PDB file of C-alpha atoms in Angstrom:
ATOM      1  CA  MET A   1      89.762  83.586 131.328  1.00 87.00           C
ATOM      2  CA  SER A   2      92.217  81.237 129.216  1.00 87.00           C
ATOM      3  CA  THR A   3      94.194  78.251 128.788  1.00 85.00           C
ATOM      4  CA  TYR A   4      96.681  80.000 126.711  1.00 84.00           C
ATOM      5  CA  ALA A   5      99.532  82.602 127.605  1.00 81.00           C
ATOM      6  CA  SER A   6     101.052  83.502 124.672  1.00 77.00           C
ATOM      7  CA  SER A   7     100.987  87.372 123.920  1.00 72.00           C
ATOM      8  CA  ALA A   8      99.444  86.499 120.516  1.00 72.00           C
ATOM      9  CA  ASP A   9      96.564  85.291 122.362  1.00 80.00           C
ATOM     10  CA  VAL A  10      96.170  88.063 124.877  1.00 83.00           C
ATOM     11  CA  VAL A  11      97.288  90.913 122.960  1.00 80.00           C
ATOM     12  CA  PRO A  12      93.644  90.766 120.818  1.00 81.00           C
ATOM     13  CA  ALA A  13      91.895  89.848 124.188  1.00 85.00           C
ATOM     14  CA  VAL A  14      93.259  93.050 125.426  1.00 84.00           C
ATOM     15  CA  GLU A  15      92.693  95.105 122.031  1.00 82.00           C
ATOM     16  CA  ALA A  16      89.056  93.836 122.097  1.00 88.00           C
ATOM     17  CA  GLY A  17      88.360  95.399 125.483  1.00 89.00           C
ATOM     18  CA  ALA A  18      89.447  92.790 128.304  1.00 90.00           C
ATOM     19  CA  ALA A  19      89.803  94.185 131.399  1.00 91.00           C
ATOM     20  CA  GLY A  20      92.169  91.730 132.631  1.00 90.00           C
ATOM     21  CA  TYR A  21      93.644  88.090 131.472  1.00 92.00           C
ATOM     22  CA  LEU A  22      93.880  85.450 133.657  1.00 93.00           C
ATOM     23  CA  LEU A  23      94.681  81.697 133.201  1.00 92.00           C
ATOM     24  CA  LYS A  24      92.380  78.805 133.752  1.00 91.00           C
ATOM     25  CA  ASP A  25      94.912  77.153 136.390  1.00 92.00           C
ATOM     26  CA  SER A  26      94.509  80.219 138.826  1.00 92.00           C
ATOM     27  CA  SER A  27      93.717  79.202 142.364  1.00 92.00           C
ATOM     28  CA  ARG A  28      89.793  80.136 143.066  1.00 93.00           C
ATOM     29  CA  SER A  29      91.044  83.209 145.088  1.00 93.00           C
ATOM     30  CA  GLU A  30      92.795  84.400 142.413  1.00 93.00           C
ATOM     31  CA  ILE A  31      90.190  84.322 140.145  1.00 92.00           C
ATOM     32  CA  VAL A  32      87.584  85.515 142.721  1.00 94.00           C
ATOM     33  CA  ASP A  33      89.872  88.533 143.168  1.00 94.00           C
ATOM     34  CA  GLY A  34      90.642  89.273 139.450  1.00 91.00           C
ATOM     35  CA  VAL A  35      86.932  89.552 138.995  1.00 92.00           C
ATOM     36  CA  ARG A  36      86.249  91.959 141.832  1.00 94.00           C
ATOM     37  CA  ALA A  37      89.271  94.016 140.679  1.00 93.00           C
ATOM     38  CA  ALA A  38      87.989  94.075 137.162  1.00 92.00           C
ATOM     39  CA  ALA A  39      84.286  95.092 138.138  1.00 93.00           C
ATOM     40  CA  ARG A  40      86.392  98.168 139.925  1.00 95.00           C
ATOM     41  CA  GLY A  41      87.745  99.035 136.784  1.00 93.00           C
ATOM     42  CA  GLU A  42      91.332  97.761 137.585  1.00 94.00           C
ATOM     43  CA  HIS A  43      93.324  96.084 135.206  1.00 93.00           C
ATOM     44  CA  VAL A  44      94.357  92.281 136.066  1.00 93.00           C
ATOM     45  CA  LEU A  45      97.003  89.830 134.468  1.00 92.00           C
ATOM     46  CA  ALA A  46      98.303  86.631 135.914  1.00 91.00           C
ATOM     47  CA  ALA A  47     101.567  86.799 136.729  1.00 90.00           C
ATOM     48  CA  GLU A  48     102.988  84.483 133.539  1.00 89.00           C
ATOM     49  CA  VAL A  49     101.190  86.473 131.266  1.00 88.00           C
ATOM     50  CA  ALA A  50     102.718  89.522 132.726  1.00 89.00           C
ATOM     51  CA  GLY A  51     105.835  88.370 132.222  1.00 86.00           C
ATOM     52  CA  ARG A  52     105.543  87.343 128.525  1.00 82.00           C
ATOM     53  CA  LEU A  53     104.041  90.868 127.527  1.00 83.00           C
ATOM     54  CA  MET A  54     106.766  92.290 129.435  1.00 85.00           C
ATOM     55  CA  ASP A  55     109.318  90.058 127.069  1.00 80.00           C
ATOM     56  CA  ARG A  56     107.054  91.169 124.228  1.00 75.00           C
ATOM     57  CA  VAL A  57     107.805  94.970 124.868  1.00 77.00           C
ATOM     58  CA  ARG A  58     111.470  94.314 124.920  1.00 79.00           C
ATOM     59  CA  GLU A  59     111.766  92.755 121.541  1.00 72.00           C
ATOM     60  CA  PRO A  60     112.929  95.062 118.984  1.00 69.00           C
ATOM     61  CA  ALA A  61     110.128  96.395 117.094  1.00 69.00           C
ATOM     62  CA  GLU A  62     110.025  95.108 113.484  1.00 74.00           C
ATOM     63  CA  PRO A  63     110.705  98.362 111.035  1.00 84.00           C
ATOM     64  CA  LEU A  64     107.311  99.467 109.474  1.00 88.00           C
ATOM     65  CA  LEU A  65     108.576  99.065 106.271  1.00 94.00           C
ATOM     66  CA  LYS A  66     111.040  96.587 104.712  1.00 94.00           C
ATOM     67  CA  PRO A  67     114.105  98.522 102.879  1.00 94.00           C
ATOM     68  CA  ARG A  68     112.476  96.969  99.475  1.00 96.00           C
ATOM     69  CA  GLU A  69     109.601  98.953 100.328  1.00 96.00           C
ATOM     70  CA  VAL A  70     110.854 102.431 101.171  1.00 96.00           C
ATOM     71  CA  GLU A  71     113.099 102.114  98.051  1.00 97.00           C
ATOM     72  CA  LEU A  72     109.892 101.896  96.006  1.00 98.00           C
ATOM     73  CA  LEU A  73     108.095 104.931  98.579  1.00 97.00           C
ATOM     74  CA  ARG A  74     111.338 106.736  97.319  1.00 97.00           C
ATOM     75  CA  LEU A  75     110.894 106.292  93.926  1.00 98.00           C
ATOM     76  CA  VAL A  76     107.243 107.225  93.907  1.00 97.00           C
ATOM     77  CA  ALA A  77     107.865 110.523  96.143  1.00 97.00           C
ATOM     78  CA  GLY A  78     110.308 111.187  93.174  1.00 97.00           C
ATOM     79  CA  GLY A  79     107.375 111.041  90.761  1.00 97.00           C
ATOM     80  CA  ALA A  80     108.025 107.497  89.174  1.00 98.00           C
ATOM     81  CA  THR A  81     105.225 105.441  87.681  1.00 97.00           C
ATOM     82  CA  ASN A  82     104.569 101.990  88.264  1.00 97.00           C
ATOM     83  CA  ARG A  83     106.176 100.865  85.431  1.00 98.00           C
ATOM     84  CA  ALA A  84     108.954 103.248  85.599  1.00 98.00           C
ATOM     85  CA  ALA A  85     109.538 101.802  89.466  1.00 98.00           C
ATOM     86  CA  ALA A  86     109.321  98.152  87.910  1.00 97.00           C
ATOM     87  CA  ALA A  87     112.313  98.685  85.872  1.00 97.00           C
ATOM     88  CA  GLU A  88     114.126 100.658  88.175  1.00 97.00           C
ATOM     89  CA  LEU A  89     113.807  97.932  91.028  1.00 97.00           C
ATOM     90  CA  PHE A  90     114.136  95.032  88.244  1.00 97.00           C
ATOM     91  CA  VAL A  91     110.533  93.513  89.340  1.00 97.00           C
ATOM     92  CA  SER A  92     106.905  93.872  87.459  1.00 97.00           C
ATOM     93  CA  GLU A  93     104.631  96.110  87.631  1.00 97.00           C
ATOM     94  CA  ALA A  94     102.147  93.704  89.440  1.00 96.00           C
ATOM     95  CA  THR A  95     104.884  93.209  91.918  1.00 96.00           C
ATOM     96  CA  VAL A  96     105.222  97.087  92.203  1.00 97.00           C
ATOM     97  CA  LYS A  97     101.207  96.990  92.916  1.00 97.00           C
ATOM     98  CA  ALA A  98     101.520  94.539  95.543  1.00 95.00           C
ATOM     99  CA  TYR A  99     104.136  96.288  97.309  1.00 96.00           C
ATOM    100  CA  LEU A 100     102.395  99.334  97.087  1.00 97.00           C
ATOM    101  CA  GLN A 101      99.109  97.818  98.388  1.00 96.00           C
ATOM    102  CA  GLN A 102     101.716  96.758 101.265  1.00 95.00           C
ATOM    103  CA  ILE A 103     103.027 100.102 101.992  1.00 96.00           C
ATOM    104  CA  TYR A 104      99.203 101.411 102.095  1.00 95.00           C
ATOM    105  CA  ASP A 105      98.241  98.825 104.436  1.00 92.00           C
ATOM    106  CA  ARG A 106     101.222  99.316 107.024  1.00 91.00           C
ATOM    107  CA  LEU A 107     100.822 102.943 106.750  1.00 91.00           C
ATOM    108  CA  GLY A 108      97.108 103.332 106.788  1.00 90.00           C
ATOM    109  CA  ALA A 109      97.058 105.017 103.308  1.00 92.00           C
ATOM    110  CA  ARG A 110      94.813 105.958 101.097  1.00 93.00           C
ATOM    111  CA  ASP A 111      96.864 106.354  97.937  1.00 95.00           C
ATOM    112  CA  ARG A 112     100.081 106.912  96.383  1.00 96.00           C
ATOM    113  CA  ALA A 113      99.925 110.638  97.856  1.00 96.00           C
ATOM    114  CA  SER A 114      99.100 109.968 101.111  1.00 95.00           C
ATOM    115  CA  ALA A 115     101.372 106.938 101.666  1.00 96.00           C
ATOM    116  CA  VAL A 116     104.452 109.464 100.738  1.00 96.00           C
ATOM    117  CA  ALA A 117     103.054 112.366 102.915  1.00 95.00           C
ATOM    118  CA  LEU A 118     102.773 109.688 105.849  1.00 93.00           C
ATOM    119  CA  ALA A 119     105.967 108.181 105.296  1.00 94.00           C
ATOM    120  CA  TYR A 120     107.787 112.016 105.683  1.00 94.00           C
ATOM    121  CA  GLN A 121     105.895 112.223 108.687  1.00 92.00           C
ATOM    122  CA  ARG A 122     106.856 109.428 110.575  1.00 89.00           C
ATOM    123  CA  GLY A 123     110.482 109.851 109.474  1.00 90.00           C
ATOM    124  CA  LEU A 124     111.112 106.981 106.856  1.00 92.00           C
ATOM    125  CA  LEU A 125     111.723 109.139 103.879  1.00 94.00           C
ATOM    126  CA  THR A 126     114.047 112.756 104.060  1.00 88.00           C
TER     127      THR A 126
END
């Protein structure tokens, strides 16, 4: 139960294993019914919460990588070193390293090779 109905509050709760999400201003019968339903293994969402989650799902998804990150990954896939990529993109090597770390984090990659492989698998590079 919570006072907050935003998807930014609901999604982490559900990801953490919550069986449902009710608001504190729910009626006594909604709360009792919700607890019983959750105990039976059913999922319970307050109507307002369900509406906000629907809105979130309908929003266009943000691209996994930003255009500049894809550009860098293309250079890396072509064998460019950090220094060469920095020169090509007119940025510092430190910026290239920071971009690469962001790419690794977003793709769940461990290193350059796995980032490139994952990018090809996901259709980010062709």
